[in-house]
mmCIF file of C-alpha atoms in Angstrom:
data_model
loop_
_atom_site.group_PDB
_atom_site.id
_atom_site.type_symbol
_atom_site.label_atom_id
_atom_site.label_comp_id
_atom_site.label_asym_id
_atom_site.label_seq_id
_atom_site.Cartn_x
_atom_site.Cartn_y
_atom_site.Cartn_z
ATOM 1 C CA MET A 227 141.734 227.781 236.263
ATOM 2 C CA LYS A 228 141.804 224.466 234.421
ATOM 3 C CA LYS A 229 138.831 223.608 232.236
ATOM 4 C CA ILE A 230 137.657 219.998 231.858
ATOM 5 C CA THR A 231 134.584 218.679 230.053
ATOM 6 C CA LEU A 232 133.027 215.241 230.394
ATOM 7 C CA ILE A 233 130.953 213.793 227.531
ATOM 8 C CA SER A 234 128.721 210.799 228.319
ATOM 9 C CA PHE A 235 125.213 209.350 228.230
ATOM 10 C CA ASP A 236 125.037 208.932 232.018
ATOM 11 C CA HIS A 237 121.807 206.907 232.108
ATOM 12 C CA TRP A 238 122.317 206.007 235.792
ATOM 13 C CA ASN A 239 123.706 209.381 236.916
ATOM 14 C CA TYR A 240 127.124 207.976 237.855
ATOM 15 C CA ASP A 241 129.081 210.390 235.655
ATOM 16 C CA TYR A 242 127.468 213.395 237.314
ATOM 17 C CA HIS A 243 129.602 212.655 240.370
ATOM 18 C CA ILE A 244 132.805 213.044 238.311
ATOM 19 C CA VAL A 245 131.884 216.595 237.314
ATOM 20 C CA GLU A 246 130.798 217.396 240.866
ATOM 21 C CA GLU A 247 134.129 216.161 242.245
ATOM 22 C CA LEU A 248 136.126 218.123 239.664
ATOM 23 C CA SER A 249 134.341 221.275 240.810
ATOM 24 C CA ARG A 250 135.173 220.444 244.436
ATOM 25 C CA GLN A 251 138.834 220.210 243.426
ATOM 26 C CA GLY A 252 138.781 223.693 241.911
ATOM 27 C CA ILE A 253 138.348 222.730 238.248
ATOM 28 C CA LYS A 254 135.994 224.584 235.926
ATOM 29 C CA SER A 255 134.066 221.520 234.805
ATOM 30 C CA HIS A 256 131.180 220.843 232.459
ATOM 31 C CA HIS A 257 129.107 217.809 231.564
ATOM 32 C CA ILE A 258 127.719 217.308 228.072
ATOM 33 C CA LYS A 259 125.074 214.685 228.763
ATOM 34 C CA ILE A 260 124.331 212.995 225.445
ATOM 35 C CA SER A 261 121.132 211.344 226.644
ATOM 36 C CA SER A 262 119.554 214.724 227.407
ATOM 37 C CA TYR A 263 119.388 215.632 223.702
ATOM 38 C CA LYS A 264 115.799 215.904 222.469
ATOM 39 C CA HIS A 265 114.208 216.627 219.107
ATOM 40 C CA LYS A 266 113.814 220.392 218.675
ATOM 41 C CA ASN A 267 110.255 220.089 217.415
ATOM 42 C CA LEU A 268 107.667 217.744 215.936
ATOM 43 C CA LEU A 269 109.062 218.215 212.424
ATOM 44 C CA ASP A 270 112.482 216.983 213.546
ATOM 45 C CA LYS A 271 110.877 213.942 215.140
ATOM 46 C CA ILE A 272 108.869 213.116 212.006
ATOM 47 C CA SER A 273 111.853 213.581 209.677
ATOM 48 C CA ASN A 274 113.945 211.303 211.887
ATOM 49 C CA SER A 275 111.279 208.567 211.811
ATOM 50 C CA LEU A 276 111.003 208.765 208.018
ATOM 51 C CA SER A 277 114.779 208.762 207.583
ATOM 52 C CA LYS A 278 115.173 205.658 209.761
ATOM 53 C CA PHE A 279 112.362 203.841 207.945
ATOM 54 C CA PHE A 280 113.274 204.674 204.335
ATOM 55 C CA LEU A 281 117.024 205.365 204.460
ATOM 56 C CA ASN A 282 118.106 203.484 207.587
ATOM 57 C CA ILE A 283 119.731 206.720 208.791
ATOM 58 C CA ASN A 284 119.160 207.941 212.340
ATOM 59 C CA LEU A 285 119.121 211.727 212.060
ATOM 60 C CA LYS A 286 118.831 212.086 215.818
ATOM 61 C CA LYS A 287 122.263 210.506 216.286
ATOM 62 C CA ILE A 288 123.749 212.863 213.683
ATOM 63 C CA ARG A 289 122.107 215.942 215.189
ATOM 64 C CA ARG A 290 123.088 214.867 218.686
ATOM 65 C CA GLN A 291 126.755 214.746 217.714
ATOM 66 C CA LYS A 292 126.553 218.161 216.067
ATOM 67 C CA ALA A 293 125.033 219.458 219.295
ATOM 68 C CA ILE A 294 128.120 218.224 221.199
ATOM 69 C CA ILE A 295 130.424 220.199 218.895
ATOM 70 C CA ASN A 296 128.229 223.292 219.200
ATOM 71 C CA LYS A 297 128.267 223.031 222.997
ATOM 72 C CA LEU A 298 132.059 222.742 223.039
ATOM 73 C CA ASP A 299 132.360 225.826 220.851
ATOM 74 C CA LYS A 300 130.325 227.756 223.418
ATOM 75 C CA LEU A 301 132.437 226.448 226.306
ATOM 76 C CA GLY A 302 135.706 227.340 224.598
ATOM 77 C CA TYR A 303 138.986 225.484 224.388
ATOM 78 C CA GLN A 304 139.382 222.825 227.108
ATOM 79 C CA ASP A 305 142.451 221.618 228.956
ATOM 80 C CA GLN A 306 141.033 218.083 228.915
ATOM 81 C CA ILE A 307 138.004 216.291 227.537
ATOM 82 C CA LEU A 308 137.002 212.840 228.766
ATOM 83 C CA ILE A 309 134.461 210.817 226.841
ATOM 84 C CA ILE A 310 132.857 207.735 228.353
ATOM 85 C CA ASN A 311 132.013 204.967 225.881
ATOM 86 C CA PRO A 312 133.345 206.703 222.744
ATOM 87 C CA GLU A 313 131.751 204.223 220.326
ATOM 88 C CA VAL A 314 128.573 206.318 220.309
ATOM 89 C CA ILE A 315 130.347 209.072 218.356
ATOM 90 C CA SER A 316 131.584 208.878 214.758
ATOM 91 C CA TYR A 317 135.286 209.031 213.924
ATOM 92 C CA LYS A 318 134.774 212.324 212.078
ATOM 93 C CA ASN A 319 133.241 213.966 215.136
ATOM 94 C CA HIS A 320 135.969 212.614 217.409
ATOM 95 C CA LEU A 321 138.459 214.502 215.250
ATOM 96 C CA GLU A 322 136.398 217.661 215.672
ATOM 97 C CA ILE A 323 136.235 217.213 219.449
ATOM 98 C CA LYS A 324 139.988 216.660 219.632
ATOM 99 C CA LYS A 325 140.611 220.042 217.980
ATOM 100 C CA ARG A 326 138.951 221.675 220.982
ATOM 101 C CA THR A 327 141.209 220.340 223.749
ATOM 102 C CA LYS A 328 144.840 219.865 224.780
ATOM 103 C CA GLN A 329 144.195 216.282 225.930
ATOM 104 C CA TYR A 330 141.501 213.946 224.675
ATOM 105 C CA LYS A 331 140.821 210.897 226.837
ATOM 106 C CA ALA A 332 138.384 207.979 226.845
ATOM 107 C CA TYR A 333 137.046 205.714 229.577
ATOM 108 C CA LEU A 334 135.332 202.452 228.661
ATOM 109 C CA TYR A 335 132.441 201.330 230.855
ATOM 110 C CA ASP A 336 132.176 198.102 228.820
ATOM 111 C CA SER A 337 134.579 195.637 227.257
ATOM 112 C CA VAL A 338 135.661 195.985 223.625
ATOM 113 C CA LYS A 339 133.829 192.726 222.866
ATOM 114 C CA ARG A 340 130.578 194.193 224.125
ATOM 115 C CA ASN A 341 131.089 197.655 222.642
ATOM 116 C CA PRO A 342 133.706 197.534 219.846
ATOM 117 C CA ILE A 343 135.955 200.593 219.432
ATOM 118 C CA ASN A 344 138.526 199.060 217.070
ATOM 119 C CA HIS A 345 137.955 201.906 214.601
ATOM 120 C CA LEU A 346 139.107 204.362 217.272
ATOM 121 C CA LEU A 347 142.424 202.731 218.195
ATOM 122 C CA ASP A 348 144.665 204.620 215.751
ATOM 123 C CA GLY A 349 145.908 207.161 218.279
ATOM 124 C CA ILE A 350 142.980 209.573 218.247
ATOM 125 C CA PHE A 351 142.921 209.481 222.065
ATOM 126 C CA ASP A 352 145.845 210.601 224.188
ATOM 127 C CA GLU A 353 144.832 208.020 226.806
ATOM 128 C CA ILE A 354 142.256 205.235 226.970
ATOM 129 C CA TYR A 355 141.198 203.888 230.373
ATOM 130 C CA SER A 356 139.421 200.595 230.944
ATOM 131 C CA PHE A 357 138.277 198.460 233.871
ATOM 132 C CA ASP A 358 138.425 195.255 231.824
ATOM 133 C CA LYS A 359 141.491 193.128 232.594
ATOM 134 C CA TYR A 360 141.716 191.457 229.179
ATOM 135 C CA ASP A 361 141.281 194.697 227.237
ATOM 136 C CA ILE A 362 143.989 196.383 229.320
ATOM 137 C CA GLU A 363 146.407 193.563 228.473
ATOM 138 C CA LYS A 364 145.418 193.205 224.810
ATOM 139 C CA TYR A 365 145.209 196.877 223.816
ATOM 140 C CA ASN A 366 147.600 198.389 226.359
ATOM 141 C CA PHE A 367 144.870 200.544 227.877
ATOM 142 C CA LYS A 368 145.421 202.261 231.213
ATOM 143 C CA LYS A 369 143.794 200.559 234.181
ATOM 144 C CA ALA A 370 140.965 202.345 235.979
ATOM 145 C CA SER A 371 138.275 200.784 238.112
ATOM 146 C CA ASN A 372 134.926 202.360 238.863
ATOM 147 C CA TYR A 373 134.808 204.541 241.963
ATOM 148 C CA ILE A 374 133.143 205.082 245.331
ATOM 149 C CA TYR A 375 130.860 208.089 244.992
ATOM 150 C CA LEU A 376 128.820 207.626 248.184
ATOM 151 C CA PRO A 377 129.719 208.817 251.688
ATOM 152 C CA VAL A 378 130.213 206.116 254.296
ATOM 153 C CA GLN A 379 126.852 205.027 255.701
ATOM 154 C CA SER A 380 126.484 206.480 259.170
ATOM 155 C CA LYS A 381 123.048 205.112 260.082
ATOM 156 C CA LYS A 382 121.870 201.520 259.878
ATOM 157 C CA SER A 383 118.645 200.848 257.997
ATOM 158 C CA LYS A 384 116.125 198.152 258.777
ATOM 159 C CA ILE A 385 117.029 194.919 256.983
ATOM 160 C CA GLU A 386 114.124 193.523 254.953
ATOM 161 C CA TYR A 387 115.893 190.770 252.978
ATOM 162 C CA GLU A 388 119.199 189.006 253.389
ATOM 163 C CA VAL A 389 120.190 188.976 249.702
ATOM 164 C CA LEU A 390 119.439 191.479 246.941
ATOM 165 C CA PHE A 391 120.003 191.730 243.196
ATOM 166 C CA VAL A 392 119.058 194.710 241.017
ATOM 167 C CA GLY A 393 119.964 194.613 237.340
ATOM 168 C CA SER A 394 118.847 194.649 233.744
ATOM 169 C CA LEU A 395 117.302 191.745 231.843
ATOM 170 C CA ASP A 396 119.916 189.666 230.007
ATOM 171 C CA GLU A 397 121.511 186.202 230.006
ATOM 172 C CA ARG A 398 122.400 186.553 233.709
ATOM 173 C CA ILE A 399 118.791 185.713 234.574
ATOM 174 C CA TYR A 400 119.546 181.991 234.325
ATOM 175 C CA SER A 401 122.297 182.232 236.964
ATOM 176 C CA LEU A 402 120.030 184.411 239.059
ATOM 177 C CA ILE A 403 117.244 181.820 239.005
ATOM 178 C CA LYS A 404 119.638 179.050 240.070
ATOM 179 C CA LEU A 405 120.793 181.200 242.947
ATOM 180 C CA GLY A 406 117.180 181.980 243.862
ATOM 181 C CA ASP A 407 116.319 178.277 243.925
ATOM 182 C CA TYR A 408 119.198 177.645 246.292
ATOM 183 C CA LEU A 409 118.337 180.519 248.633
ATOM 184 C CA LYS A 410 114.710 179.423 248.685
ATOM 185 C CA SER A 411 115.718 175.870 249.608
ATOM 186 C CA LYS A 412 117.832 177.248 252.472
ATOM 187 C CA LYS A 413 114.968 179.535 253.568
ATOM 188 C CA ILE A 414 117.120 182.638 253.162
ATOM 189 C CA SER A 415 115.176 185.791 252.307
ATOM 190 C CA PHE A 416 116.008 187.493 249.028
ATOM 191 C CA LYS A 417 114.732 190.011 246.509
ATOM 192 C CA PHE A 418 115.759 189.862 242.836
ATOM 193 C CA ILE A 419 114.696 192.911 240.834
ATOM 194 C CA VAL A 420 115.122 192.535 237.073
ATOM 195 C CA ILE A 421 114.424 195.516 234.827
ATOM 196 C CA GLY A 422 113.532 195.323 231.130
ATOM 197 C CA LYS A 423 110.834 195.212 228.499
ATOM 198 C CA ARG A 424 108.293 192.496 229.242
ATOM 199 C CA LYS A 425 108.183 191.394 225.597
ATOM 200 C CA LYS A 426 111.917 190.520 225.821
ATOM 201 C CA LEU A 427 111.232 188.257 228.791
ATOM 202 C CA LYS A 428 109.517 185.719 226.536
ATOM 203 C CA LYS A 429 112.725 184.748 224.732
ATOM 204 C CA PHE A 430 114.162 183.303 227.957
ATOM 205 C CA ASN A 431 111.366 180.676 228.134
ATOM 206 C CA LEU A 432 111.048 180.739 231.892
ATOM 207 C CA SER A 433 108.500 178.642 233.771
ATOM 208 C CA GLU A 434 105.950 180.168 236.131
ATOM 209 C CA GLU A 435 107.884 178.739 239.054
ATOM 210 C CA GLU A 436 111.078 180.421 237.846
ATOM 211 C CA LEU A 437 109.311 183.711 237.225
ATOM 212 C CA ASP A 438 108.040 183.660 240.813
ATOM 213 C CA LEU A 439 111.644 184.061 241.978
ATOM 214 C CA ILE A 440 111.976 187.375 240.149
ATOM 215 C CA ASP A 441 110.470 190.780 240.806
ATOM 216 C CA PHE A 442 110.261 191.852 237.165
ATOM 217 C CA GLN A 443 109.534 195.453 236.247
ATOM 218 C CA GLU A 444 109.716 197.664 233.180
ATOM 219 C CA LYS A 445 110.157 200.994 234.942
ATOM 220 C CA LYS A 446 113.775 202.003 235.489
ATOM 221 C CA ILE A 447 115.105 202.521 238.995
ATOM 222 C CA ASN A 448 117.038 205.717 239.601
ATOM 223 C CA GLN A 449 120.248 205.912 241.599
ATOM 224 C CA GLU A 450 118.589 207.134 244.793
ATOM 225 C CA GLN A 451 116.057 204.282 244.700
ATOM 226 C CA LEU A 452 118.818 201.768 244.054
ATOM 227 C CA ILE A 453 120.763 202.856 247.123
ATOM 228 C CA GLU A 454 117.636 202.667 249.266
ATOM 229 C CA PHE A 455 117.154 199.048 248.146
ATOM 230 C CA TYR A 456 120.785 198.243 248.982
ATOM 231 C CA LYS A 457 120.407 199.685 252.464
ATOM 232 C CA LYS A 458 117.666 197.138 253.214
ATOM 233 C CA CYS A 459 119.832 194.050 252.588
ATOM 234 C CA ASN A 460 122.959 192.480 254.035
ATOM 235 C CA ILE A 461 124.348 190.964 250.837
ATOM 236 C CA ILE A 462 124.361 192.299 247.274
ATOM 237 C CA VAL A 463 124.501 189.882 244.329
ATOM 238 C CA ASP A 464 126.817 190.753 241.448
ATOM 239 C CA LEU A 465 126.696 188.628 238.295
ATOM 240 C CA VAL A 466 129.195 189.482 235.590
ATOM 241 C CA ARG A 467 127.934 189.928 232.045
ATOM 242 C CA LYS A 468 129.190 187.838 229.153
ATOM 243 C CA ASN A 469 132.462 189.107 227.633
ATOM 244 C CA GLN A 470 133.271 191.356 230.580
ATOM 245 C CA THR A 471 135.749 191.056 233.444
ATOM 246 C CA GLY A 472 135.605 194.559 234.922
ATOM 247 C CA LEU A 473 133.914 195.194 238.248
ATOM 248 C CA SER A 474 130.474 196.759 238.280
ATOM 249 C CA PHE A 475 129.531 199.706 240.482
ATOM 250 C CA ARG A 476 127.962 197.248 242.953
ATOM 251 C CA PHE A 477 131.364 196.683 244.576
ATOM 252 C CA PHE A 478 131.938 200.417 244.947
ATOM 253 C CA GLU A 479 128.479 200.973 246.383
ATOM 254 C CA ALA A 480 128.806 198.035 248.780
ATOM 255 C CA MET A 481 131.936 199.432 250.450
ATOM 256 C CA PRO A 482 130.496 202.717 251.783
ATOM 257 C CA LEU A 483 127.188 200.990 252.572
ATOM 258 C CA GLN A 484 129.110 198.255 254.407
ATOM 259 C CA LYS A 485 127.390 195.445 252.541
ATOM 260 C CA ARG A 486 128.881 192.122 251.536
ATOM 261 C CA ILE A 487 128.921 190.707 247.998
ATOM 262 C CA ILE A 488 128.177 187.389 246.328
ATOM 263 C CA THR A 489 129.707 187.371 242.839
ATOM 264 C CA ASN A 490 130.822 185.099 240.013
ATOM 265 C CA ASN A 491 133.457 187.599 238.856
ATOM 266 C CA LEU A 492 136.816 185.955 239.506
ATOM 267 C CA ASN A 493 138.657 189.155 238.667
ATOM 268 C CA VAL A 494 137.713 190.717 242.008
ATOM 269 C CA LYS A 495 140.606 188.752 243.545
ATOM 270 C CA ASN A 496 142.989 191.178 241.808
ATOM 271 C CA TYR A 497 141.740 194.203 243.760
ATOM 272 C CA SER A 498 143.220 195.330 247.062
ATOM 273 C CA PHE A 499 139.788 195.605 248.733
ATOM 274 C CA TYR A 500 139.128 191.884 248.150
ATOM 275 C CA ASN A 501 138.368 190.236 251.474
ATOM 276 C CA THR A 502 136.892 186.723 251.768
ATOM 277 C CA ASN A 503 134.847 187.853 254.741
ATOM 278 C CA ASN A 504 133.097 190.519 252.641
ATOM 279 C CA ILE A 505 133.150 188.985 249.172
ATOM 280 C CA LEU A 506 132.219 185.422 248.229
ATOM 281 C CA ILE A 507 133.134 184.183 244.749
ATOM 282 C CA ILE A 508 130.846 181.393 243.553
ATOM 283 C CA ASP A 509 131.326 179.063 240.596
ATOM 284 C CA ASP A 510 128.159 177.131 241.397
ATOM 285 C CA ASP A 511 125.075 178.071 243.391
ATOM 286 C CA LYS A 512 126.101 176.707 246.788
ATOM 287 C CA ILE A 513 127.062 179.163 249.494
ATOM 288 C CA PRO A 514 128.643 178.195 252.829
ATOM 289 C CA ASP A 515 126.263 178.829 255.724
ATOM 290 C CA SER A 516 129.091 180.638 257.491
ATOM 291 C CA PHE A 517 129.030 183.457 254.922
ATOM 292 C CA PHE A 518 125.539 184.453 256.029
ATOM 293 C CA GLU A 519 126.768 184.639 259.606
ATOM 294 C CA ASN A 520 129.595 187.058 258.791
ATOM 295 C CA LYS A 521 129.516 190.776 259.445
ATOM 296 C CA PHE A 522 131.064 193.381 257.172
ATOM 297 C CA GLU A 523 134.749 193.815 257.920
ATOM 298 C CA LYS A 524 135.840 197.433 257.636
ATOM 299 C CA LEU A 525 138.625 198.168 255.157
ATOM 300 C CA SER A 526 141.762 200.084 256.026
ATOM 301 C CA THR A 527 141.575 203.816 255.332
ATOM 302 C CA LYS A 528 144.437 203.563 252.820
ATOM 303 C CA ILE A 529 142.731 200.873 250.724
ATOM 304 C CA TYR A 530 139.322 202.527 250.934
ATOM 305 C CA ASN A 531 140.579 205.970 249.925
ATOM 306 C CA ASN A 532 142.331 204.532 246.880
ATOM 307 C CA TYR A 533 138.897 203.821 245.343
ATOM 308 C CA THR A 534 137.105 207.060 246.178
ATOM 309 C CA ILE A 535 136.019 209.407 243.411
ATOM 310 C CA SER A 536 138.468 211.990 244.745
ATOM 311 C CA SER A 537 141.390 209.637 244.045
ATOM 312 C CA TRP A 538 139.866 208.537 240.721
ATOM 313 C CA VAL A 539 139.577 212.109 239.419
ATOM 314 C CA LYS A 540 143.156 212.906 240.438
ATOM 315 C CA ARG A 541 144.486 209.855 238.576
ATOM 316 C CA ILE A 542 142.451 210.195 235.385
ATOM 317 C CA PHE A 543 143.053 213.947 234.982
ATOM 318 C CA ASP A 544 146.604 214.069 236.416
ATOM 319 C CA LEU A 545 145.651 216.507 239.161
ATOM 320 C CA ASN A 546 148.239 215.433 241.743
#
């Protein structure tokens, strides 16, 4: 039986589905979830705080990487190891990980501009996958989009708002506010949930009127809650981050939920599931009234299946 290990932070629980699908396909799979690492005891926590303050050295990061190596030693030699967002691990530890597998692969959830990995481009990985168009062209990465991990929605939920956005606090908030102003003027119901630290909100210098358009909260939303929000809308808003062209998971959640998308990501035109009935690309804040009258147009089985996690796992790990 083949053995494959995935190494990732997995803050939103997306990567869990990769390991689950590998198991379904008869692979002995494991997930080393970096974010689950905790200080062993109070002494470790105190020593880490002192080290960061006086030496500018984060001992937790060092210990966390040692824990990855230790876990791999317990699991034994792997046929393949995939690491998502490899920039979180030092070059030295990448070399150690590579010794423990036949094939060492990386998948980038962000662009190289957002999360630089230039120090890891000397051939340490057997394959590097990316969803960012420009990075694929510039660095000769292999193309891989995100994936559909949800089953097709079989039951319709009650619609509570026409348009929905859920995302983290960053520069996209300005575009979101412009869109909110427009929807409000057209009397179209919407809910914009922005998640982040309240103290960071101050730097955006938003007026009270602008803040009223946003449902701001500090508490993170888990994957199950996110999907429940999506079920209650007709249209999901996707706003691309600066220095990124890849498609977010919103597109791959919208398809099985049969929701339409409003986006400013021009790159979506290059995907076979692009359909002007389901996806509206905006370069300003005006939206044709006809788009709100549309219903989701079902994709062909061939196109849909190409983006499922089953197909994704087969491509990335050469399981065909």
